[in-house]
Amino acid sequence: MKRILITGALGQIGSELTMKLRDIYGTDNVIATDLKKNNSEAAENGPFEVVDVTDLNNMIEVAKKYKVDTVMHLAALLSATAEAKPVFAWNLNMGGMMNALETARELNAQFFTPSSIGAFGPTTPKDNTPQDTIMRPTTMYGVNKVAGELLSDYYHEKFGVDTRGVRFPGLISYVAKPGGGTTDYAVEIYYEAVKNGKYTSYIDKGTYMDMMYMPDALNAIIDLMEADSAKLTHRNAFNVTAMSFAPEEIAAEIAKQIPGFVLSYDVDPVRQKIADSWPNFIDATAAKQEWGFKAEYDLAKMTKDMIEKLRQKL
Ligand code: VAH
């Protein structure tokens, strides 16, 4: 029986992953943890514990209290925030990663953490970026993600921990907003379109980045974690993507649902520089071949669903 501890459970991925895992494995078997509690469903409708991922004893104590057999480590600073506070980002992102891996080792638990397309850098092939390729990221977030991938492989080779991960593209969702990311524009644009019929993008036109709708991201995590370990050649971390678009393309799709929608630009040089260092679109063949990865939402289907759900929410 799966008993899962999730760090960062009240964040953009965690708030939805917690609920989905509770539906599948039972509410009492999914322990949501985060730095502080809020009034979200993930915090209120099942086990919740305050866990500071930089405190190893705290994390292990909670993991032992619930006898977990799976650790899903989501707590991390995203790219733009990490670029603004690189030392804090190193300590939180890498300290948290080490503690989560140590907790999984100590409890002989399965381990998941997301890497990102942010693990690639300006010298990585930008189109059809391969699963195995050069990775010299020029952001603190990217350095953290590559180091996290290598640490996860190390814990698998050295200690036999069943570590697994994916390189997520920008994730789009309507439940909990992302915070401090570079791809957040692709979430903000939907909120602003529904509220005000217009949006000013901090990412320039013509800037392509891989993206994915949250339902596909959640299914990817579950499918990977349920996959036969013997079939996994790559573990940390699989390229996964659903689509790639530039701001003008998502705007055109939104305008089909919200006639008169206007996109303008006020480029943020810091986040533009981060975006320019990332791929245009990556190749997800390994994930498809090794564990049957498949995305259901393309830009049109995602836009229709996002606008429908945000009209209800807002
Ligand atoms: C970020 N949303 O923008 C995250 C993600 C691929 C982007 O890693 O930092």
PDB file of C-alpha atoms and ligand atoms in Angstrom:
ATOM      1  CA  MET A   1       0.000   0.000   0.000  1.00  0.00           C
ATOM      2  CA  LYS A   2       1.348   3.396  -0.912  1.00  0.00           C
ATOM      3  CA  ARG A   3       1.878   5.902   1.893  1.00  0.00           C
ATOM      4  CA  ILE A   4       3.111   9.119   0.378  1.00  0.00           C
ATOM      5  CA  LEU A   5       4.776  12.185   1.889  1.00  0.00           C
ATOM      6  CA  ILE A   6       4.697  15.286  -0.331  1.00  0.00           C
ATOM      7  CA  THR A   7       6.920  18.300   0.362  1.00  0.00           C
ATOM      8  CA  GLY A   8       5.796  21.647  -1.047  1.00  0.00           C
ATOM      9  CA  ALA A   9       2.282  20.174  -1.081  1.00  0.00           C
ATOM     10  CA  LEU A  10       0.596  23.615  -1.081  1.00  0.00           C
ATOM     11  CA  GLY A  11       2.423  24.874  -4.166  1.00  0.00           C
ATOM     12  CA  GLN A  12       1.328  24.890  -7.819  1.00  0.00           C
ATOM     13  CA  ILE A  13       1.968  21.159  -8.456  1.00  0.00           C
ATOM     14  CA  GLY A  14       1.527  19.950  -4.872  1.00  0.00           C
ATOM     15  CA  SER A  15      -1.942  21.434  -4.321  1.00  0.00           C
ATOM     16  CA  GLU A  16      -3.338  19.358  -7.201  1.00  0.00           C
ATOM     17  CA  LEU A  17      -1.080  16.312  -6.897  1.00  0.00           C
ATOM     18  CA  THR A  18      -2.104  15.880  -3.238  1.00  0.00           C
ATOM     19  CA  MET A  19      -5.799  15.782  -4.147  1.00  0.00           C
ATOM     20  CA  LYS A  20      -5.300  13.424  -7.101  1.00  0.00           C
ATOM     21  CA  LEU A  21      -3.150  11.006  -5.076  1.00  0.00           C
ATOM     22  CA  ARG A  22      -5.727  11.017  -2.264  1.00  0.00           C
ATOM     23  CA  ASP A  23      -8.410  10.049  -4.783  1.00  0.00           C
ATOM     24  CA  ILE A  24      -6.270   7.134  -5.981  1.00  0.00           C
ATOM     25  CA  TYR A  25      -4.540   5.873  -2.821  1.00  0.00           C
ATOM     26  CA  GLY A  26      -6.875   7.085  -0.077  1.00  0.00           C
ATOM     27  CA  THR A  27      -6.897  10.363   1.848  1.00  0.00           C
ATOM     28  CA  ASP A  28      -5.115   9.051   4.943  1.00  0.00           C
ATOM     29  CA  ASN A  29      -2.268   7.642   2.810  1.00  0.00           C
ATOM     30  CA  VAL A  30      -1.185  11.010   1.396  1.00  0.00           C
ATOM     31  CA  ILE A  31       0.525  13.317   3.885  1.00  0.00           C
ATOM     32  CA  ALA A  32       0.719  16.902   2.652  1.00  0.00           C
ATOM     33  CA  THR A  33       3.570  18.935   4.120  1.00  0.00           C
ATOM     34  CA  ASP A  34       4.674  22.516   3.635  1.00  0.00           C
ATOM     35  CA  LEU A  35       6.411  25.333   5.504  1.00  0.00           C
ATOM     36  CA  LYS A  36       3.090  26.632   6.793  1.00  0.00           C
ATOM     37  CA  LYS A  37      -0.548  25.614   6.587  1.00  0.00           C
ATOM     38  CA  ASN A  38      -3.205  27.456   4.560  1.00  0.00           C
ATOM     39  CA  ASN A  39      -6.916  26.898   4.046  1.00  0.00           C
ATOM     40  CA  SER A  40      -6.566  24.940   0.783  1.00  0.00           C
ATOM     41  CA  GLU A  41      -8.171  21.530   0.246  1.00  0.00           C
ATOM     42  CA  ALA A  42      -4.742  19.864   0.311  1.00  0.00           C
ATOM     43  CA  ALA A  43      -4.125  21.264   3.798  1.00  0.00           C
ATOM     44  CA  GLU A  44      -7.650  20.839   5.140  1.00  0.00           C
ATOM     45  CA  ASN A  45      -9.015  17.577   3.752  1.00  0.00           C
ATOM     46  CA  GLY A  46      -6.343  15.090   4.860  1.00  0.00           C
ATOM     47  CA  PRO A  47      -3.149  14.641   6.894  1.00  0.00           C
ATOM     48  CA  PHE A  48      -1.058  17.820   6.971  1.00  0.00           C
ATOM     49  CA  GLU A  49       2.245  18.485   8.745  1.00  0.00           C
ATOM     50  CA  VAL A  50       4.508  21.512   8.866  1.00  0.00           C
ATOM     51  CA  VAL A  51       7.867  20.466   7.378  1.00  0.00           C
ATOM     52  CA  ASP A  52      10.843  22.737   6.721  1.00  0.00           C
ATOM     53  CA  VAL A  53      12.743  20.824   4.029  1.00  0.00           C
ATOM     54  CA  THR A  54      16.026  22.348   5.233  1.00  0.00           C
ATOM     55  CA  ASP A  55      15.523  20.514   8.579  1.00  0.00           C
ATOM     56  CA  LEU A  56      16.421  16.827   8.100  1.00  0.00           C
ATOM     57  CA  ASN A  57      15.316  15.697  11.560  1.00  0.00           C
ATOM     58  CA  ASN A  58      11.931  17.354  11.078  1.00  0.00           C
ATOM     59  CA  MET A  59      11.393  15.614   7.724  1.00  0.00           C
ATOM     60  CA  ILE A  60      12.512  12.177   8.929  1.00  0.00           C
ATOM     61  CA  GLU A  61      10.422  12.464  12.108  1.00  0.00           C
ATOM     62  CA  VAL A  62       7.268  13.171  10.078  1.00  0.00           C
ATOM     63  CA  ALA A  63       8.094  10.437   7.544  1.00  0.00           C
ATOM     64  CA  LYS A  64       8.529   7.883  10.365  1.00  0.00           C
ATOM     65  CA  LYS A  65       5.375   9.059  12.152  1.00  0.00           C
ATOM     66  CA  TYR A  66       3.335   8.100   9.071  1.00  0.00           C
ATOM     67  CA  LYS A  67       5.549   5.174   7.992  1.00  0.00           C
ATOM     68  CA  VAL A  68       5.741   6.513   4.423  1.00  0.00           C
ATOM     69  CA  ASP A  69       6.973   4.346   1.538  1.00  0.00           C
ATOM     70  CA  THR A  70       7.080   7.158  -1.019  1.00  0.00           C
ATOM     71  CA  VAL A  71       8.626  10.661  -0.881  1.00  0.00           C
ATOM     72  CA  MET A  72       7.553  13.217  -3.484  1.00  0.00           C
ATOM     73  CA  HIS A  73       9.805  16.245  -3.123  1.00  0.00           C
ATOM     74  CA  LEU A  74       8.310  19.355  -4.714  1.00  0.00           C
ATOM     75  CA  ALA A  75       9.447  22.162  -2.396  1.00  0.00           C
ATOM     76  CA  ALA A  76      11.816  24.461  -4.291  1.00  0.00           C
ATOM     77  CA  LEU A  77      12.360  28.034  -5.420  1.00  0.00           C
ATOM     78  CA  LEU A  78      11.600  28.533  -9.134  1.00  0.00           C
ATOM     79  CA  SER A  79      13.871  30.125 -11.723  1.00  0.00           C
ATOM     80  CA  ALA A  80      13.240  33.870 -11.405  1.00  0.00           C
ATOM     81  CA  THR A  81      13.264  33.865  -7.600  1.00  0.00           C
ATOM     82  CA  ALA A  82      16.369  31.666  -7.569  1.00  0.00           C
ATOM     83  CA  GLU A  83      18.096  34.128  -9.907  1.00  0.00           C
ATOM     84  CA  ALA A  84      17.247  36.991  -7.535  1.00  0.00           C
ATOM     85  CA  LYS A  85      18.443  35.091  -4.442  1.00  0.00           C
ATOM     86  CA  PRO A  86      21.037  32.575  -5.688  1.00  0.00           C
ATOM     87  CA  VAL A  87      22.642  31.721  -2.331  1.00  0.00           C
ATOM     88  CA  PHE A  88      19.259  31.259  -0.612  1.00  0.00           C
ATOM     89  CA  ALA A  89      18.141  29.194  -3.619  1.00  0.00           C
ATOM     90  CA  TRP A  90      21.191  26.921  -3.397  1.00  0.00           C
ATOM     91  CA  ASN A  91      20.647  26.323   0.312  1.00  0.00           C
ATOM     92  CA  LEU A  92      16.903  25.681  -0.002  1.00  0.00           C
ATOM     93  CA  ASN A  93      16.896  23.775  -3.303  1.00  0.00           C
ATOM     94  CA  MET A  94      19.966  21.627  -2.637  1.00  0.00           C
ATOM     95  CA  GLY A  95      19.549  21.340   1.146  1.00  0.00           C
ATOM     96  CA  GLY A  96      15.953  20.270   0.613  1.00  0.00           C
ATOM     97  CA  MET A  97      16.924  17.811  -2.111  1.00  0.00           C
ATOM     98  CA  MET A  98      19.595  16.154   0.034  1.00  0.00           C
ATOM     99  CA  ASN A  99      17.237  15.903   3.028  1.00  0.00           C
ATOM    100  CA  ALA A 100      14.445  14.416   0.910  1.00  0.00           C
ATOM    101  CA  LEU A 101      16.839  11.857  -0.590  1.00  0.00           C
ATOM    102  CA  GLU A 102      18.209  11.019   2.873  1.00  0.00           C
ATOM    103  CA  THR A 103      14.654  10.581   4.153  1.00  0.00           C
ATOM    104  CA  ALA A 104      13.843   8.220   1.251  1.00  0.00           C
ATOM    105  CA  ARG A 105      17.069   6.286   1.911  1.00  0.00           C
ATOM    106  CA  GLU A 106      16.405   6.024   5.647  1.00  0.00           C
ATOM    107  CA  LEU A 107      12.844   4.732   5.097  1.00  0.00           C
ATOM    108  CA  ASN A 108      13.681   2.651   2.015  1.00  0.00           C
ATOM    109  CA  ALA A 109      11.035   4.710   0.202  1.00  0.00           C
ATOM    110  CA  GLN A 110      10.452   5.352  -3.511  1.00  0.00           C
ATOM    111  CA  PHE A 111      11.442   8.912  -4.489  1.00  0.00           C
ATOM    112  CA  PHE A 112      10.157  11.469  -7.002  1.00  0.00           C
ATOM    113  CA  THR A 113      11.264  15.016  -7.696  1.00  0.00           C
ATOM    114  CA  PRO A 114      10.673  17.211 -10.760  1.00  0.00           C
ATOM    115  CA  SER A 115      13.560  18.542 -12.779  1.00  0.00           C
ATOM    116  CA  SER A 116      12.841  21.077 -15.508  1.00  0.00           C
ATOM    117  CA  ILE A 117      13.628  22.250 -19.021  1.00  0.00           C
ATOM    118  CA  GLY A 118      15.503  24.829 -16.962  1.00  0.00           C
ATOM    119  CA  ALA A 119      18.212  22.165 -16.537  1.00  0.00           C
ATOM    120  CA  PHE A 120      19.266  22.895 -20.129  1.00  0.00           C
ATOM    121  CA  GLY A 121      21.423  25.872 -21.094  1.00  0.00           C
ATOM    122  CA  PRO A 122      22.360  28.041 -24.082  1.00  0.00           C
ATOM    123  CA  THR A 123      24.788  25.411 -25.472  1.00  0.00           C
ATOM    124  CA  THR A 124      22.110  22.681 -25.420  1.00  0.00           C
ATOM    125  CA  PRO A 125      20.538  21.937 -28.862  1.00  0.00           C
ATOM    126  CA  LYS A 126      17.401  24.147 -28.800  1.00  0.00           C
ATOM    127  CA  ASP A 127      15.145  22.222 -31.199  1.00  0.00           C
ATOM    128  CA  ASN A 128      14.062  18.657 -30.431  1.00  0.00           C
ATOM    129  CA  THR A 129      16.358  18.754 -27.391  1.00  0.00           C
ATOM    130  CA  PRO A 130      17.498  15.134 -26.811  1.00  0.00           C
ATOM    131  CA  GLN A 131      17.043  13.166 -23.580  1.00  0.00           C
ATOM    132  CA  ASP A 132      20.847  12.817 -23.315  1.00  0.00           C
ATOM    133  CA  THR A 133      22.686  16.007 -24.289  1.00  0.00           C
ATOM    134  CA  ILE A 134      24.955  18.787 -23.045  1.00  0.00           C
ATOM    135  CA  MET A 135      23.619  20.520 -19.944  1.00  0.00           C
ATOM    136  CA  ARG A 136      25.436  23.736 -18.956  1.00  0.00           C
ATOM    137  CA  PRO A 137      22.627  25.910 -17.542  1.00  0.00           C
ATOM    138  CA  THR A 138      23.477  29.544 -16.834  1.00  0.00           C
ATOM    139  CA  THR A 139      20.902  30.036 -14.033  1.00  0.00           C
ATOM    140  CA  MET A 140      21.080  29.031 -10.357  1.00  0.00           C
ATOM    141  CA  TYR A 141      17.785  27.180 -10.861  1.00  0.00           C
ATOM    142  CA  GLY A 142      19.293  25.213 -13.739  1.00  0.00           C
ATOM    143  CA  VAL A 143      22.410  24.405 -11.699  1.00  0.00           C
ATOM    144  CA  ASN A 144      20.118  23.178  -8.903  1.00  0.00           C
ATOM    145  CA  LYS A 145      18.103  21.024 -11.325  1.00  0.00           C
ATOM    146  CA  VAL A 146      21.160  19.387 -12.935  1.00  0.00           C
ATOM    147  CA  ALA A 147      22.694  18.773  -9.504  1.00  0.00           C
ATOM    148  CA  GLY A 148      19.370  17.334  -8.329  1.00  0.00           C
ATOM    149  CA  GLU A 149      19.267  14.948 -11.301  1.00  0.00           C
ATOM    150  CA  LEU A 150      22.826  13.782 -10.574  1.00  0.00           C
ATOM    151  CA  LEU A 151      22.095  13.366  -6.835  1.00  0.00           C
ATOM    152  CA  SER A 152      18.994  11.297  -7.628  1.00  0.00           C
ATOM    153  CA  ASP A 153      21.043   9.028  -9.925  1.00  0.00           C
ATOM    154  CA  TYR A 154      23.740   8.794  -7.209  1.00  0.00           C
ATOM    155  CA  TYR A 155      21.223   7.717  -4.530  1.00  0.00           C
ATOM    156  CA  HIS A 156      19.923   5.066  -6.908  1.00  0.00           C
ATOM    157  CA  GLU A 157      23.366   3.697  -7.817  1.00  0.00           C
ATOM    158  CA  LYS A 158      24.976   4.014  -4.362  1.00  0.00           C
ATOM    159  CA  PHE A 159      22.062   3.218  -2.007  1.00  0.00           C
ATOM    160  CA  GLY A 160      19.525   1.476  -4.266  1.00  0.00           C
ATOM    161  CA  VAL A 161      16.863   4.161  -3.704  1.00  0.00           C
ATOM    162  CA  ASP A 162      14.155   3.919  -6.384  1.00  0.00           C
ATOM    163  CA  THR A 163      14.547   7.538  -7.534  1.00  0.00           C
ATOM    164  CA  ARG A 164      12.527   8.833 -10.494  1.00  0.00           C
ATOM    165  CA  GLY A 165      12.028  12.251 -12.077  1.00  0.00           C
ATOM    166  CA  VAL A 166      10.845  14.200 -15.095  1.00  0.00           C
ATOM    167  CA  ARG A 167      12.039  17.439 -16.686  1.00  0.00           C
ATOM    168  CA  PHE A 168       8.816  19.458 -16.612  1.00  0.00           C
ATOM    169  CA  PRO A 169       8.123  22.272 -19.081  1.00  0.00           C
ATOM    170  CA  GLY A 170       6.181  25.319 -17.943  1.00  0.00           C
ATOM    171  CA  LEU A 171       3.057  24.081 -16.131  1.00  0.00           C
ATOM    172  CA  ILE A 172      -0.289  25.770 -16.603  1.00  0.00           C
ATOM    173  CA  SER A 173      -3.080  25.410 -14.051  1.00  0.00           C
ATOM    174  CA  TYR A 174      -6.028  27.241 -12.502  1.00  0.00           C
ATOM    175  CA  VAL A 175      -5.965  25.953  -8.902  1.00  0.00           C
ATOM    176  CA  ALA A 176      -2.795  27.355  -7.307  1.00  0.00           C
ATOM    177  CA  LYS A 177      -0.716  29.960  -9.138  1.00  0.00           C
ATOM    178  CA  PRO A 178       3.022  29.324  -9.685  1.00  0.00           C
ATOM    179  CA  GLY A 179       5.355  31.719  -7.905  1.00  0.00           C
ATOM    180  CA  GLY A 180       8.609  33.143  -9.161  1.00  0.00           C
ATOM    181  CA  GLY A 181       8.879  31.226 -12.393  1.00  0.00           C
ATOM    182  CA  THR A 182       9.805  32.356 -15.902  1.00  0.00           C
ATOM    183  CA  THR A 183       6.912  30.534 -17.605  1.00  0.00           C
ATOM    184  CA  ASP A 184       4.348  32.047 -15.189  1.00  0.00           C
ATOM    185  CA  TYR A 185       3.288  34.455 -17.964  1.00  0.00           C
ATOM    186  CA  ALA A 186       1.460  31.532 -19.584  1.00  0.00           C
ATOM    187  CA  VAL A 187      -0.706  31.235 -16.443  1.00  0.00           C
ATOM    188  CA  GLU A 188      -1.121  34.969 -15.752  1.00  0.00           C
ATOM    189  CA  ILE A 189      -2.317  35.588 -19.328  1.00  0.00           C
ATOM    190  CA  TYR A 190      -5.404  33.420 -18.772  1.00  0.00           C
ATOM    191  CA  TYR A 191      -6.313  35.115 -15.460  1.00  0.00           C
ATOM    192  CA  GLU A 192      -5.901  38.590 -16.986  1.00  0.00           C
ATOM    193  CA  ALA A 193      -7.777  37.613 -20.148  1.00  0.00           C
ATOM    194  CA  VAL A 194     -10.797  36.451 -18.150  1.00  0.00           C
ATOM    195  CA  LYS A 195     -10.668  39.398 -15.714  1.00  0.00           C
ATOM    196  CA  ASN A 196      -9.674  42.297 -17.995  1.00  0.00           C
ATOM    197  CA  GLY A 197      -9.597  41.072 -21.609  1.00  0.00           C
ATOM    198  CA  LYS A 198      -5.954  42.095 -21.958  1.00  0.00           C
ATOM    199  CA  TYR A 199      -2.443  41.129 -20.778  1.00  0.00           C
ATOM    200  CA  THR A 200       1.031  42.668 -20.852  1.00  0.00           C
ATOM    201  CA  SER A 201       3.655  39.932 -21.306  1.00  0.00           C
ATOM    202  CA  TYR A 202       7.099  40.152 -19.692  1.00  0.00           C
ATOM    203  CA  ILE A 203       8.313  37.539 -22.216  1.00  0.00           C
ATOM    204  CA  ASP A 204       8.892  38.821 -25.761  1.00  0.00           C
ATOM    205  CA  LYS A 205       7.052  37.684 -28.891  1.00  0.00           C
ATOM    206  CA  GLY A 206       8.726  34.834 -30.728  1.00  0.00           C
ATOM    207  CA  THR A 207      10.041  33.275 -27.494  1.00  0.00           C
ATOM    208  CA  TYR A 208       9.202  29.563 -27.691  1.00  0.00           C
ATOM    209  CA  MET A 209       9.107  27.420 -24.542  1.00  0.00           C
ATOM    210  CA  ASP A 210       7.739  23.950 -23.823  1.00  0.00           C
ATOM    211  CA  MET A 211       4.516  23.916 -21.825  1.00  0.00           C
ATOM    212  CA  MET A 212       2.046  21.409 -20.359  1.00  0.00           C
ATOM    213  CA  TYR A 213      -1.407  21.526 -18.775  1.00  0.00           C
ATOM    214  CA  MET A 214      -1.447  20.383 -15.129  1.00  0.00           C
ATOM    215  CA  PRO A 215      -3.707  17.311 -15.673  1.00  0.00           C
ATOM    216  CA  ASP A 216      -1.047  15.892 -18.032  1.00  0.00           C
ATOM    217  CA  ALA A 217       1.707  16.688 -15.528  1.00  0.00           C
ATOM    218  CA  LEU A 218      -0.099  14.849 -12.727  1.00  0.00           C
ATOM    219  CA  ASN A 219      -0.703  11.794 -14.932  1.00  0.00           C
ATOM    220  CA  ALA A 220       2.971  11.807 -15.953  1.00  0.00           C
ATOM    221  CA  ILE A 221       4.077  11.680 -12.301  1.00  0.00           C
ATOM    222  CA  ILE A 222       1.683   8.836 -11.462  1.00  0.00           C
ATOM    223  CA  ASP A 223       2.449   6.844 -14.629  1.00  0.00           C
ATOM    224  CA  LEU A 224       6.198   7.161 -14.043  1.00  0.00           C
ATOM    225  CA  MET A 225       5.938   6.146 -10.377  1.00  0.00           C
ATOM    226  CA  GLU A 226       3.765   3.125 -11.256  1.00  0.00           C
ATOM    227  CA  ALA A 227       6.009   2.057 -14.166  1.00  0.00           C
ATOM    228  CA  ASP A 228       7.973  -1.216 -14.058  1.00  0.00           C
ATOM    229  CA  SER A 229      11.396  -0.279 -12.661  1.00  0.00           C
ATOM    230  CA  ALA A 230      13.083  -2.832 -14.970  1.00  0.00           C
ATOM    231  CA  LYS A 231      11.876  -0.874 -18.009  1.00  0.00           C
ATOM    232  CA  LEU A 232      13.497   2.422 -16.914  1.00  0.00           C
ATOM    233  CA  THR A 233      16.792   3.125 -18.640  1.00  0.00           C
ATOM    234  CA  HIS A 234      16.674   6.821 -17.784  1.00  0.00           C
ATOM    235  CA  ARG A 235      15.440   7.640 -14.271  1.00  0.00           C
ATOM    236  CA  ASN A 236      16.474  11.204 -13.557  1.00  0.00           C
ATOM    237  CA  ALA A 237      15.070  12.806 -15.405  1.00  0.00           C
ATOM    238  CA  PHE A 238      12.793  12.143 -18.367  1.00  0.00           C
ATOM    239  CA  ASN A 239      12.050  14.929 -20.871  1.00  0.00           C
ATOM    240  CA  VAL A 240       8.268  15.417 -20.972  1.00  0.00           C
ATOM    241  CA  THR A 241       6.347  18.029 -22.970  1.00  0.00           C
ATOM    242  CA  ALA A 242       2.888  18.587 -24.490  1.00  0.00           C
ATOM    243  CA  MET A 243       3.341  21.683 -26.633  1.00  0.00           C
ATOM    244  CA  SER A 244       5.609  24.612 -27.387  1.00  0.00           C
ATOM    245  CA  PHE A 245       4.379  28.138 -28.079  1.00  0.00           C
ATOM    246  CA  ALA A 246       5.332  31.797 -28.062  1.00  0.00           C
ATOM    247  CA  PRO A 247       3.229  34.521 -26.363  1.00  0.00           C
ATOM    248  CA  GLU A 248       1.511  35.604 -29.592  1.00  0.00           C
ATOM    249  CA  GLU A 249       0.303  32.029 -30.196  1.00  0.00           C
ATOM    250  CA  ILE A 250      -1.342  31.587 -26.808  1.00  0.00           C
ATOM    251  CA  ALA A 251      -2.870  35.058 -27.228  1.00  0.00           C
ATOM    252  CA  ALA A 252      -4.356  34.076 -30.604  1.00  0.00           C
ATOM    253  CA  GLU A 253      -5.884  30.947 -29.044  1.00  0.00           C
ATOM    254  CA  ILE A 254      -7.332  32.967 -26.147  1.00  0.00           C
ATOM    255  CA  ALA A 255      -8.815  35.497 -28.583  1.00  0.00           C
ATOM    256  CA  LYS A 256     -10.871  32.665 -30.130  1.00  0.00           C
ATOM    257  CA  GLN A 257     -12.577  32.242 -26.724  1.00  0.00           C
ATOM    258  CA  ILE A 258     -12.471  35.925 -25.671  1.00  0.00           C
ATOM    259  CA  PRO A 259     -12.956  38.097 -28.794  1.00  0.00           C
ATOM    260  CA  GLY A 260     -11.133  41.432 -28.528  1.00  0.00           C
ATOM    261  CA  PHE A 261      -8.450  40.068 -26.200  1.00  0.00           C
ATOM    262  CA  VAL A 262      -5.345  42.298 -26.499  1.00  0.00           C
ATOM    263  CA  LEU A 263      -1.749  41.228 -25.800  1.00  0.00           C
ATOM    264  CA  SER A 264       0.967  43.835 -25.288  1.00  0.00           C
ATOM    265  CA  TYR A 265       4.630  43.532 -24.210  1.00  0.00           C
ATOM    266  CA  ASP A 266       6.787  44.983 -21.450  1.00  0.00           C
ATOM    267  CA  VAL A 267       9.775  42.642 -21.556  1.00  0.00           C
ATOM    268  CA  ASP A 268      11.551  41.815 -18.283  1.00  0.00           C
ATOM    269  CA  PRO A 269      15.220  41.449 -19.288  1.00  0.00           C
ATOM    270  CA  VAL A 270      16.000  39.061 -16.396  1.00  0.00           C
ATOM    271  CA  ARG A 271      13.264  36.568 -17.178  1.00  0.00           C
ATOM    272  CA  GLN A 272      13.743  37.048 -20.947  1.00  0.00           C
ATOM    273  CA  LYS A 273      17.421  36.100 -20.529  1.00  0.00           C
ATOM    274  CA  ILE A 274      16.410  32.966 -18.601  1.00  0.00           C
ATOM    275  CA  ALA A 275      13.826  32.031 -21.252  1.00  0.00           C
ATOM    276  CA  ASP A 276      16.335  32.606 -24.075  1.00  0.00           C
ATOM    277  CA  SER A 277      18.734  30.117 -22.429  1.00  0.00           C
ATOM    278  CA  TRP A 278      16.128  27.336 -22.496  1.00  0.00           C
ATOM    279  CA  PRO A 279      15.121  25.056 -25.441  1.00  0.00           C
ATOM    280  CA  ASN A 280      12.458  25.920 -28.011  1.00  0.00           C
ATOM    281  CA  PHE A 281      11.028  22.403 -27.844  1.00  0.00           C
ATOM    282  CA  ILE A 282      12.336  19.153 -26.343  1.00  0.00           C
ATOM    283  CA  ASP A 283      12.113  15.508 -27.437  1.00  0.00           C
ATOM    284  CA  ALA A 284      10.085  13.210 -25.140  1.00  0.00           C
ATOM    285  CA  THR A 285      10.754   9.927 -26.985  1.00  0.00           C
ATOM    286  CA  ALA A 286      12.464   8.226 -24.030  1.00  0.00           C
ATOM    287  CA  ALA A 287       9.470   8.852 -21.742  1.00  0.00           C
ATOM    288  CA  LYS A 288       7.084   7.567 -24.424  1.00  0.00           C
ATOM    289  CA  GLN A 289       9.171   4.427 -25.020  1.00  0.00           C
ATOM    290  CA  GLU A 290      10.105   3.564 -21.417  1.00  0.00           C
ATOM    291  CA  TRP A 291       6.824   4.231 -19.558  1.00  0.00           C
ATOM    292  CA  GLY A 292       4.190   5.232 -22.135  1.00  0.00           C
ATOM    293  CA  PHE A 293       4.124   8.991 -21.495  1.00  0.00           C
ATOM    294  CA  LYS A 294       1.284  10.681 -23.395  1.00  0.00           C
ATOM    295  CA  ALA A 295      -0.111  14.221 -23.140  1.00  0.00           C
ATOM    296  CA  GLU A 296      -3.852  14.708 -23.734  1.00  0.00           C
ATOM    297  CA  TYR A 297      -4.005  18.533 -23.901  1.00  0.00           C
ATOM    298  CA  ASP A 298      -2.777  20.690 -26.753  1.00  0.00           C
ATOM    299  CA  LEU A 299      -2.964  24.517 -26.771  1.00  0.00           C
ATOM    300  CA  ALA A 300      -6.537  24.692 -28.081  1.00  0.00           C
ATOM    301  CA  LYS A 301      -7.932  22.088 -25.657  1.00  0.00           C
ATOM    302  CA  MET A 302      -6.045  23.593 -22.691  1.00  0.00           C
ATOM    303  CA  THR A 303      -7.181  27.143 -23.510  1.00  0.00           C
ATOM    304  CA  LYS A 304     -10.828  26.107 -23.711  1.00  0.00           C
ATOM    305  CA  ASP A 305     -10.614  24.316 -20.333  1.00  0.00           C
ATOM    306  CA  MET A 306      -8.591  27.045 -18.584  1.00  0.00           C
ATOM    307  CA  ILE A 307     -11.002  29.798 -19.597  1.00  0.00           C
ATOM    308  CA  GLU A 308     -14.036  27.702 -18.655  1.00  0.00           C
ATOM    309  CA  LYS A 309     -12.596  26.890 -15.203  1.00  0.00           C
ATOM    310  CA  LEU A 310     -11.354  30.460 -14.544  1.00  0.00           C
ATOM    311  CA  ARG A 311     -14.746  31.940 -15.441  1.00  0.00           C
ATOM    312  CA  GLN A 312     -16.229  29.692 -12.722  1.00  0.00           C
ATOM    313  CA  LYS A 313     -13.406  30.455 -10.252  1.00  0.00           C
ATOM    314  CA  LEU A 314     -13.235  34.232 -10.780  1.00  0.00           C
TER     315      LEU A 314
HETATM  316  C1  VAH B   1       9.922  28.179 -13.905  1.00  0.00           C
HETATM  317  N1  VAH B   1       7.737  27.107 -13.941  1.00  0.00           N
HETATM  318  O1  VAH B   1       9.477  28.977 -14.721  1.00  0.00           O
HETATM  319  C2  VAH B   1       9.160  26.861 -13.705  1.00  0.00           C
HETATM  320  C3  VAH B   1       9.637  25.796 -14.660  1.00  0.00           C
HETATM  321  C4  VAH B   1      10.239  25.249 -17.020  1.00  0.00           C
HETATM  322  C5  VAH B   1       9.855  26.329 -16.066  1.00  0.00           C
HETATM  323  O2  VAH B   1      10.742  25.126 -14.207  1.00  0.00           O
HETATM  324  O3  VAH B   1      10.906  28.396 -13.248  1.00  0.00           O
END
